[in-house]
Amino acid sequence: MGNGQGMPIETLTEDQVPELRNVPVYASGEEIGHVGDIYYDDSTGQVACVGVKGDALGFSRQWIPAQGAMLQEDGLYVDYGREQLEDAPRRDDDSDLDDDLYQQVRTHFTRHEEELAVGKERTQAGSVRLRKWVETQPVSADVELERETAHVTREDVDQPVGRDAEGAFEEQEIEVPLEAEHAVVSKQVVAKERVGLEKGARTETQTVDESVRKERVEVDTEGDVDAR
């Protein structure tokens, strides 16, 4: 039985490929056949698939991907179980591997699982409205006003009137206009403040919970076998 160490056959050079011919093939520790045909991809320079003559499973040839297959001293070891091999796509006419069959084989022997991909999209979360209105409020201001006043002045003369003494006793009336300041109110519009809206951004972390599916591989063995 293999010791768990070996060489991935994907790393074999073209000159080393013949080393795979007719070596025993072990699936989960059970010998299922031996290597027949080998598909070497010239574009990648790697072994892509091997055709297993499934003597123990009853099929003439089954293509399996090279990915994960390890070449050890006593044979080629793959991680596939009997059930997965028996259900694998193959052709009854034993025809060569073409692109269509190659894709079917890769899909069948690939374990799939879903991965959670979280993206972001921008949506409107709300809005801010700036509204202006007019209100009237009473105001008061003190202002100093000047008002003219009149007062009678008296001055002692004590001198003769002269010859026209009778005229000194005529009736007379003197009128003096008096002025006063009154408060005059006017209003003017003055810009006091410029008001606007600016947008900013803040970052927050949100936890997203979801379920993903994974394919599991279970190996069933019978008897004394080394299932790795």
PDB file of C-alpha atoms in Angstrom:
ATOM      1  CA  MET A   1       0.000   0.000   0.000  1.00  0.00           C
ATOM      2  CA  GLY A   2       1.064   3.584  -0.550  1.00  0.00           C
ATOM      3  CA  ASN A   3       2.738   5.552   2.176  1.00  0.00           C
ATOM      4  CA  GLY A   4       0.900   8.797   1.458  1.00  0.00           C
ATOM      5  CA  GLN A   5       3.904  10.347  -0.317  1.00  0.00           C
ATOM      6  CA  GLY A   6       4.487  10.598  -4.019  1.00  0.00           C
ATOM      7  CA  MET A   7       4.495  12.833  -7.053  1.00  0.00           C
ATOM      8  CA  PRO A   8       1.420  14.663  -8.386  1.00  0.00           C
ATOM      9  CA  ILE A   9       1.035  13.422 -11.926  1.00  0.00           C
ATOM     10  CA  GLU A  10       0.207  16.966 -13.040  1.00  0.00           C
ATOM     11  CA  THR A  11       3.891  17.776 -12.475  1.00  0.00           C
ATOM     12  CA  LEU A  12       5.182  15.000 -14.731  1.00  0.00           C
ATOM     13  CA  THR A  13       7.099  16.146 -17.765  1.00  0.00           C
ATOM     14  CA  GLU A  14       6.292  14.780 -21.189  1.00  0.00           C
ATOM     15  CA  ASP A  15       9.284  12.470 -20.933  1.00  0.00           C
ATOM     16  CA  GLN A  16       8.040  11.098 -17.603  1.00  0.00           C
ATOM     17  CA  VAL A  17       4.526  10.338 -18.834  1.00  0.00           C
ATOM     18  CA  PRO A  18       5.397   6.769 -19.942  1.00  0.00           C
ATOM     19  CA  GLU A  19       6.068   5.955 -16.268  1.00  0.00           C
ATOM     20  CA  LEU A  20       2.275   5.928 -15.777  1.00  0.00           C
ATOM     21  CA  ARG A  21       1.650   3.135 -18.270  1.00  0.00           C
ATOM     22  CA  ASN A  22       0.036   0.038 -16.749  1.00  0.00           C
ATOM     23  CA  VAL A  23       0.656   1.083 -13.116  1.00  0.00           C
ATOM     24  CA  PRO A  24      -2.042  -0.083 -10.656  1.00  0.00           C
ATOM     25  CA  VAL A  25      -4.663   2.467  -9.710  1.00  0.00           C
ATOM     26  CA  TYR A  26      -5.945   2.709  -6.129  1.00  0.00           C
ATOM     27  CA  ALA A  27      -9.135   4.561  -5.279  1.00  0.00           C
ATOM     28  CA  SER A  28      -9.427   5.255  -1.545  1.00  0.00           C
ATOM     29  CA  GLY A  29      -6.999   2.397  -0.911  1.00  0.00           C
ATOM     30  CA  GLU A  30      -8.798  -0.148  -3.112  1.00  0.00           C
ATOM     31  CA  GLU A  31      -7.149  -1.339  -6.296  1.00  0.00           C
ATOM     32  CA  ILE A  32      -9.602  -0.714  -9.118  1.00  0.00           C
ATOM     33  CA  GLY A  33      -7.523  -1.347 -12.226  1.00  0.00           C
ATOM     34  CA  HIS A  34      -4.493   0.029 -14.016  1.00  0.00           C
ATOM     35  CA  VAL A  35      -3.578   3.014 -16.182  1.00  0.00           C
ATOM     36  CA  GLY A  36      -4.263   2.620 -19.873  1.00  0.00           C
ATOM     37  CA  ASP A  37      -4.415   5.746 -21.990  1.00  0.00           C
ATOM     38  CA  ILE A  38      -3.012   9.090 -20.876  1.00  0.00           C
ATOM     39  CA  TYR A  39      -4.224  12.493 -22.052  1.00  0.00           C
ATOM     40  CA  TYR A  40      -1.341  14.981 -22.063  1.00  0.00           C
ATOM     41  CA  ASP A  41      -2.397  18.591 -22.705  1.00  0.00           C
ATOM     42  CA  ASP A  42       0.255  20.175 -24.917  1.00  0.00           C
ATOM     43  CA  SER A  43      -1.147  23.669 -24.294  1.00  0.00           C
ATOM     44  CA  THR A  44      -0.562  23.462 -20.532  1.00  0.00           C
ATOM     45  CA  GLY A  45       2.310  20.972 -20.555  1.00  0.00           C
ATOM     46  CA  GLN A  46       0.523  18.797 -17.990  1.00  0.00           C
ATOM     47  CA  VAL A  47      -1.200  15.439 -17.728  1.00  0.00           C
ATOM     48  CA  ALA A  48      -4.926  16.294 -17.764  1.00  0.00           C
ATOM     49  CA  CYS A  49      -6.601  12.886 -17.541  1.00  0.00           C
ATOM     50  CA  VAL A  50      -5.753   9.196 -17.333  1.00  0.00           C
ATOM     51  CA  GLY A  51      -7.818   6.355 -18.698  1.00  0.00           C
ATOM     52  CA  VAL A  52      -8.222   3.608 -16.089  1.00  0.00           C
ATOM     53  CA  LYS A  53      -8.978   0.074 -17.200  1.00  0.00           C
ATOM     54  CA  GLY A  54     -11.403  -0.792 -14.435  1.00  0.00           C
ATOM     55  CA  ASP A  55     -10.844  -4.501 -14.081  1.00  0.00           C
ATOM     56  CA  ALA A  56     -12.221  -4.557 -10.529  1.00  0.00           C
ATOM     57  CA  LEU A  57     -15.242  -2.391 -11.324  1.00  0.00           C
ATOM     58  CA  GLY A  58     -16.275  -3.976 -14.567  1.00  0.00           C
ATOM     59  CA  PHE A  59     -15.644  -1.207 -17.113  1.00  0.00           C
ATOM     60  CA  SER A  60     -13.155  -1.228 -19.925  1.00  0.00           C
ATOM     61  CA  ARG A  61     -11.952   2.361 -19.519  1.00  0.00           C
ATOM     62  CA  GLN A  62     -12.824   5.252 -17.264  1.00  0.00           C
ATOM     63  CA  TRP A  63     -11.289   8.653 -17.685  1.00  0.00           C
ATOM     64  CA  ILE A  64     -10.459  10.429 -14.426  1.00  0.00           C
ATOM     65  CA  PRO A  65      -8.900  13.890 -13.913  1.00  0.00           C
ATOM     66  CA  ALA A  66      -5.239  14.067 -13.068  1.00  0.00           C
ATOM     67  CA  GLN A  67      -5.844  16.681 -10.399  1.00  0.00           C
ATOM     68  CA  GLY A  68      -5.086  15.246  -6.962  1.00  0.00           C
ATOM     69  CA  ALA A  69      -3.709  11.920  -8.291  1.00  0.00           C
ATOM     70  CA  MET A  70      -0.383  10.906  -6.716  1.00  0.00           C
ATOM     71  CA  LEU A  71       2.126   8.545  -8.314  1.00  0.00           C
ATOM     72  CA  GLN A  72       3.770   6.393  -5.637  1.00  0.00           C
ATOM     73  CA  GLU A  73       6.171   3.498  -5.778  1.00  0.00           C
ATOM     74  CA  ASP A  74       3.450   0.840  -5.937  1.00  0.00           C
ATOM     75  CA  GLY A  75       0.895   2.645  -8.095  1.00  0.00           C
ATOM     76  CA  LEU A  76      -1.301   5.655  -8.775  1.00  0.00           C
ATOM     77  CA  TYR A  77      -3.506   6.827  -5.920  1.00  0.00           C
ATOM     78  CA  VAL A  78      -6.707   8.855  -6.385  1.00  0.00           C
ATOM     79  CA  ASP A  79      -9.124  10.166  -3.766  1.00  0.00           C
ATOM     80  CA  TYR A  80     -12.317   8.941  -5.413  1.00  0.00           C
ATOM     81  CA  GLY A  81     -14.519   6.212  -3.993  1.00  0.00           C
ATOM     82  CA  ARG A  82     -16.045   3.206  -5.747  1.00  0.00           C
ATOM     83  CA  GLU A  83     -19.493   4.772  -6.001  1.00  0.00           C
ATOM     84  CA  GLN A  84     -18.158   7.958  -7.576  1.00  0.00           C
ATOM     85  CA  LEU A  85     -16.208   5.923 -10.125  1.00  0.00           C
ATOM     86  CA  GLU A  86     -19.125   3.659 -10.970  1.00  0.00           C
ATOM     87  CA  ASP A  87     -21.386   6.679 -11.599  1.00  0.00           C
ATOM     88  CA  ALA A  88     -18.816   8.584 -13.641  1.00  0.00           C
ATOM     89  CA  PRO A  89     -19.608   9.539 -17.267  1.00  0.00           C
ATOM     90  CA  ARG A  90     -18.133   7.173 -19.850  1.00  0.00           C
ATOM     91  CA  ARG A  91     -18.928   5.910 -23.329  1.00  0.00           C
ATOM     92  CA  ASP A  92     -19.841   2.360 -24.166  1.00  0.00           C
ATOM     93  CA  ASP A  93     -18.023   2.495 -27.505  1.00  0.00           C
ATOM     94  CA  ASP A  94     -14.719   3.087 -25.683  1.00  0.00           C
ATOM     95  CA  SER A  95     -14.044   6.127 -27.885  1.00  0.00           C
ATOM     96  CA  ASP A  96     -11.189   8.520 -27.273  1.00  0.00           C
ATOM     97  CA  LEU A  97     -11.470  11.506 -24.980  1.00  0.00           C
ATOM     98  CA  ASP A  98     -12.902  14.599 -26.646  1.00  0.00           C
ATOM     99  CA  ASP A  99     -13.682  18.043 -25.252  1.00  0.00           C
ATOM    100  CA  ASP A 100     -17.279  17.169 -24.379  1.00  0.00           C
ATOM    101  CA  LEU A 101     -16.402  14.020 -22.430  1.00  0.00           C
ATOM    102  CA  TYR A 102     -13.453  15.798 -20.823  1.00  0.00           C
ATOM    103  CA  GLN A 103     -15.731  18.505 -19.405  1.00  0.00           C
ATOM    104  CA  GLN A 104     -18.230  15.896 -18.174  1.00  0.00           C
ATOM    105  CA  VAL A 105     -15.472  14.003 -16.386  1.00  0.00           C
ATOM    106  CA  ARG A 106     -14.035  17.146 -14.779  1.00  0.00           C
ATOM    107  CA  THR A 107     -17.468  18.207 -13.580  1.00  0.00           C
ATOM    108  CA  HIS A 108     -18.295  14.794 -12.144  1.00  0.00           C
ATOM    109  CA  PHE A 109     -15.071  14.416 -10.195  1.00  0.00           C
ATOM    110  CA  THR A 110     -15.026  17.991  -8.912  1.00  0.00           C
ATOM    111  CA  ARG A 111     -16.364  18.651  -5.439  1.00  0.00           C
ATOM    112  CA  HIS A 112     -18.512  21.754  -5.503  1.00  0.00           C
ATOM    113  CA  GLU A 113     -19.391  24.168  -2.813  1.00  0.00           C
ATOM    114  CA  GLU A 114     -21.022  27.550  -2.669  1.00  0.00           C
ATOM    115  CA  GLU A 115     -19.105  30.576  -1.500  1.00  0.00           C
ATOM    116  CA  LEU A 116     -20.741  33.639  -0.110  1.00  0.00           C
ATOM    117  CA  ALA A 117     -20.093  36.709  -2.212  1.00  0.00           C
ATOM    118  CA  VAL A 118     -21.165  39.951  -0.610  1.00  0.00           C
ATOM    119  CA  GLY A 119     -21.389  43.045  -2.755  1.00  0.00           C
ATOM    120  CA  LYS A 120     -22.665  46.536  -2.232  1.00  0.00           C
ATOM    121  CA  GLU A 121     -25.298  48.596  -3.956  1.00  0.00           C
ATOM    122  CA  ARG A 122     -26.198  52.216  -3.344  1.00  0.00           C
ATOM    123  CA  THR A 123     -29.820  52.994  -2.525  1.00  0.00           C
ATOM    124  CA  GLN A 124     -31.545  56.053  -1.116  1.00  0.00           C
ATOM    125  CA  ALA A 125     -31.608  55.754   2.662  1.00  0.00           C
ATOM    126  CA  GLY A 126     -33.430  59.025   3.332  1.00  0.00           C
ATOM    127  CA  SER A 127     -33.323  62.721   2.572  1.00  0.00           C
ATOM    128  CA  VAL A 128     -32.622  66.025   4.268  1.00  0.00           C
ATOM    129  CA  ARG A 129     -34.734  69.070   3.455  1.00  0.00           C
ATOM    130  CA  LEU A 130     -33.666  72.645   4.283  1.00  0.00           C
ATOM    131  CA  ARG A 131     -36.727  74.882   4.627  1.00  0.00           C
ATOM    132  CA  LYS A 132     -36.831  78.646   5.148  1.00  0.00           C
ATOM    133  CA  TRP A 133     -39.741  80.696   6.434  1.00  0.00           C
ATOM    134  CA  VAL A 134     -40.398  84.247   7.660  1.00  0.00           C
ATOM    135  CA  GLU A 135     -41.512  85.135  11.124  1.00  0.00           C
ATOM    136  CA  THR A 136     -42.212  88.592  12.593  1.00  0.00           C
ATOM    137  CA  GLN A 137     -40.936  89.592  15.978  1.00  0.00           C
ATOM    138  CA  PRO A 138     -41.101  92.898  17.825  1.00  0.00           C
ATOM    139  CA  VAL A 139     -37.890  94.870  18.288  1.00  0.00           C
ATOM    140  CA  SER A 140     -37.215  98.079  20.194  1.00  0.00           C
ATOM    141  CA  ALA A 141     -34.450 100.620  20.053  1.00  0.00           C
ATOM    142  CA  ASP A 142     -33.721 103.733  22.065  1.00  0.00           C
ATOM    143  CA  VAL A 143     -33.097 106.967  20.186  1.00  0.00           C
ATOM    144  CA  GLU A 144     -32.340 110.443  21.599  1.00  0.00           C
ATOM    145  CA  LEU A 145     -34.669 113.126  20.217  1.00  0.00           C
ATOM    146  CA  GLU A 146     -34.091 116.870  20.489  1.00  0.00           C
ATOM    147  CA  ARG A 147     -36.931 119.316  21.085  1.00  0.00           C
ATOM    148  CA  GLU A 148     -36.574 123.129  21.090  1.00  0.00           C
ATOM    149  CA  THR A 149     -37.939 124.941  24.106  1.00  0.00           C
ATOM    150  CA  ALA A 150     -38.609 128.601  24.799  1.00  0.00           C
ATOM    151  CA  HIS A 151     -38.104 130.602  27.912  1.00  0.00           C
ATOM    152  CA  VAL A 152     -38.595 134.292  28.603  1.00  0.00           C
ATOM    153  CA  THR A 153     -35.511 136.366  29.180  1.00  0.00           C
ATOM    154  CA  ARG A 154     -35.550 139.546  31.109  1.00  0.00           C
ATOM    155  CA  GLU A 155     -32.902 142.247  31.113  1.00  0.00           C
ATOM    156  CA  ASP A 156     -32.960 145.426  33.157  1.00  0.00           C
ATOM    157  CA  VAL A 157     -32.697 148.533  30.946  1.00  0.00           C
ATOM    158  CA  ASP A 158     -33.578 151.448  33.182  1.00  0.00           C
ATOM    159  CA  GLN A 159     -33.204 154.298  30.641  1.00  0.00           C
ATOM    160  CA  PRO A 160     -35.561 156.967  29.279  1.00  0.00           C
ATOM    161  CA  VAL A 161     -37.770 156.028  26.394  1.00  0.00           C
ATOM    162  CA  GLY A 162     -37.463 159.234  24.590  1.00  0.00           C
ATOM    163  CA  ARG A 163     -40.023 161.520  23.040  1.00  0.00           C
ATOM    164  CA  ASP A 164     -42.324 158.763  21.749  1.00  0.00           C
ATOM    165  CA  ALA A 165     -43.416 157.653  25.166  1.00  0.00           C
ATOM    166  CA  GLU A 166     -46.890 156.806  24.069  1.00  0.00           C
ATOM    167  CA  GLY A 167     -45.590 154.214  21.593  1.00  0.00           C
ATOM    168  CA  ALA A 168     -43.937 152.379  24.355  1.00  0.00           C
ATOM    169  CA  PHE A 169     -47.255 151.182  25.547  1.00  0.00           C
ATOM    170  CA  GLU A 170     -48.407 149.571  22.264  1.00  0.00           C
ATOM    171  CA  GLU A 171     -49.570 145.971  22.302  1.00  0.00           C
ATOM    172  CA  GLN A 172     -47.127 143.574  20.608  1.00  0.00           C
ATOM    173  CA  GLU A 173     -47.068 139.843  19.947  1.00  0.00           C
ATOM    174  CA  ILE A 174     -43.928 137.877  19.166  1.00  0.00           C
ATOM    175  CA  GLU A 175     -44.148 134.327  17.811  1.00  0.00           C
ATOM    176  CA  VAL A 176     -41.106 132.091  17.775  1.00  0.00           C
ATOM    177  CA  PRO A 177     -41.384 128.663  15.986  1.00  0.00           C
ATOM    178  CA  LEU A 178     -40.100 125.740  17.980  1.00  0.00           C
ATOM    179  CA  GLU A 179     -38.791 122.582  16.311  1.00  0.00           C
ATOM    180  CA  ALA A 180     -38.619 119.061  17.602  1.00  0.00           C
ATOM    181  CA  GLU A 181     -37.120 115.786  16.343  1.00  0.00           C
ATOM    182  CA  HIS A 182     -39.382 112.805  15.801  1.00  0.00           C
ATOM    183  CA  ALA A 183     -38.316 109.181  15.415  1.00  0.00           C
ATOM    184  CA  VAL A 184     -38.447 108.044  11.805  1.00  0.00           C
ATOM    185  CA  VAL A 185     -38.446 104.257  11.238  1.00  0.00           C
ATOM    186  CA  SER A 186     -37.135 102.636   8.075  1.00  0.00           C
ATOM    187  CA  LYS A 187     -36.070  99.054   7.371  1.00  0.00           C
ATOM    188  CA  GLN A 188     -33.411  97.562   5.167  1.00  0.00           C
ATOM    189  CA  VAL A 189     -32.667  93.920   4.322  1.00  0.00           C
ATOM    190  CA  VAL A 190     -29.265  92.741   5.503  1.00  0.00           C
ATOM    191  CA  ALA A 191     -27.758  89.296   4.770  1.00  0.00           C
ATOM    192  CA  LYS A 192     -26.830  87.799   8.129  1.00  0.00           C
ATOM    193  CA  GLU A 193     -25.912  84.157   7.400  1.00  0.00           C
ATOM    194  CA  ARG A 194     -25.349  81.823   4.483  1.00  0.00           C
ATOM    195  CA  VAL A 195     -26.980  78.425   5.019  1.00  0.00           C
ATOM    196  CA  GLY A 196     -26.480  75.311   2.872  1.00  0.00           C
ATOM    197  CA  LEU A 197     -26.294  71.525   2.981  1.00  0.00           C
ATOM    198  CA  GLU A 198     -23.190  69.379   2.554  1.00  0.00           C
ATOM    199  CA  LYS A 199     -23.140  65.592   2.267  1.00  0.00           C
ATOM    200  CA  GLY A 200     -20.607  63.402   4.013  1.00  0.00           C
ATOM    201  CA  ALA A 201     -20.241  59.649   4.447  1.00  0.00           C
ATOM    202  CA  ARG A 202     -19.491  57.327   7.324  1.00  0.00           C
ATOM    203  CA  THR A 203     -18.562  53.655   7.225  1.00  0.00           C
ATOM    204  CA  GLU A 204     -20.213  50.973   9.312  1.00  0.00           C
ATOM    205  CA  THR A 205     -19.770  47.214   9.426  1.00  0.00           C
ATOM    206  CA  GLN A 206     -22.828  45.036   8.823  1.00  0.00           C
ATOM    207  CA  THR A 207     -22.872  41.274   9.337  1.00  0.00           C
ATOM    208  CA  VAL A 208     -24.587  39.298   6.572  1.00  0.00           C
ATOM    209  CA  ASP A 209     -25.907  35.829   7.454  1.00  0.00           C
ATOM    210  CA  GLU A 210     -26.617  33.282   4.714  1.00  0.00           C
ATOM    211  CA  SER A 211     -26.425  29.535   4.109  1.00  0.00           C
ATOM    212  CA  VAL A 212     -24.087  27.932   1.561  1.00  0.00           C
ATOM    213  CA  ARG A 213     -24.054  24.388   0.230  1.00  0.00           C
ATOM    214  CA  LYS A 214     -21.045  22.091   0.077  1.00  0.00           C
ATOM    215  CA  GLU A 215     -20.577  18.700  -1.483  1.00  0.00           C
ATOM    216  CA  ARG A 216     -19.093  16.157   0.893  1.00  0.00           C
ATOM    217  CA  VAL A 217     -17.299  12.959  -0.075  1.00  0.00           C
ATOM    218  CA  GLU A 218     -17.761   9.870   2.044  1.00  0.00           C
ATOM    219  CA  VAL A 219     -15.697   6.744   1.523  1.00  0.00           C
ATOM    220  CA  ASP A 220     -17.195   3.334   2.294  1.00  0.00           C
ATOM    221  CA  THR A 221     -14.797   0.414   2.606  1.00  0.00           C
ATOM    222  CA  GLU A 222     -15.175  -3.289   3.015  1.00  0.00           C
ATOM    223  CA  GLY A 223     -12.541  -5.621   4.354  1.00  0.00           C
ATOM    224  CA  ASP A 224      -8.978  -4.773   5.313  1.00  0.00           C
ATOM    225  CA  VAL A 225      -8.239  -1.780   3.115  1.00  0.00           C
ATOM    226  CA  ASP A 226      -6.220   1.341   3.648  1.00  0.00           C
ATOM    227  CA  ALA A 227      -8.650   4.206   2.977  1.00  0.00           C
ATOM    228  CA  ARG A 228      -6.855   7.519   2.884  1.00  0.00           C
TER     229      ARG A 228
END
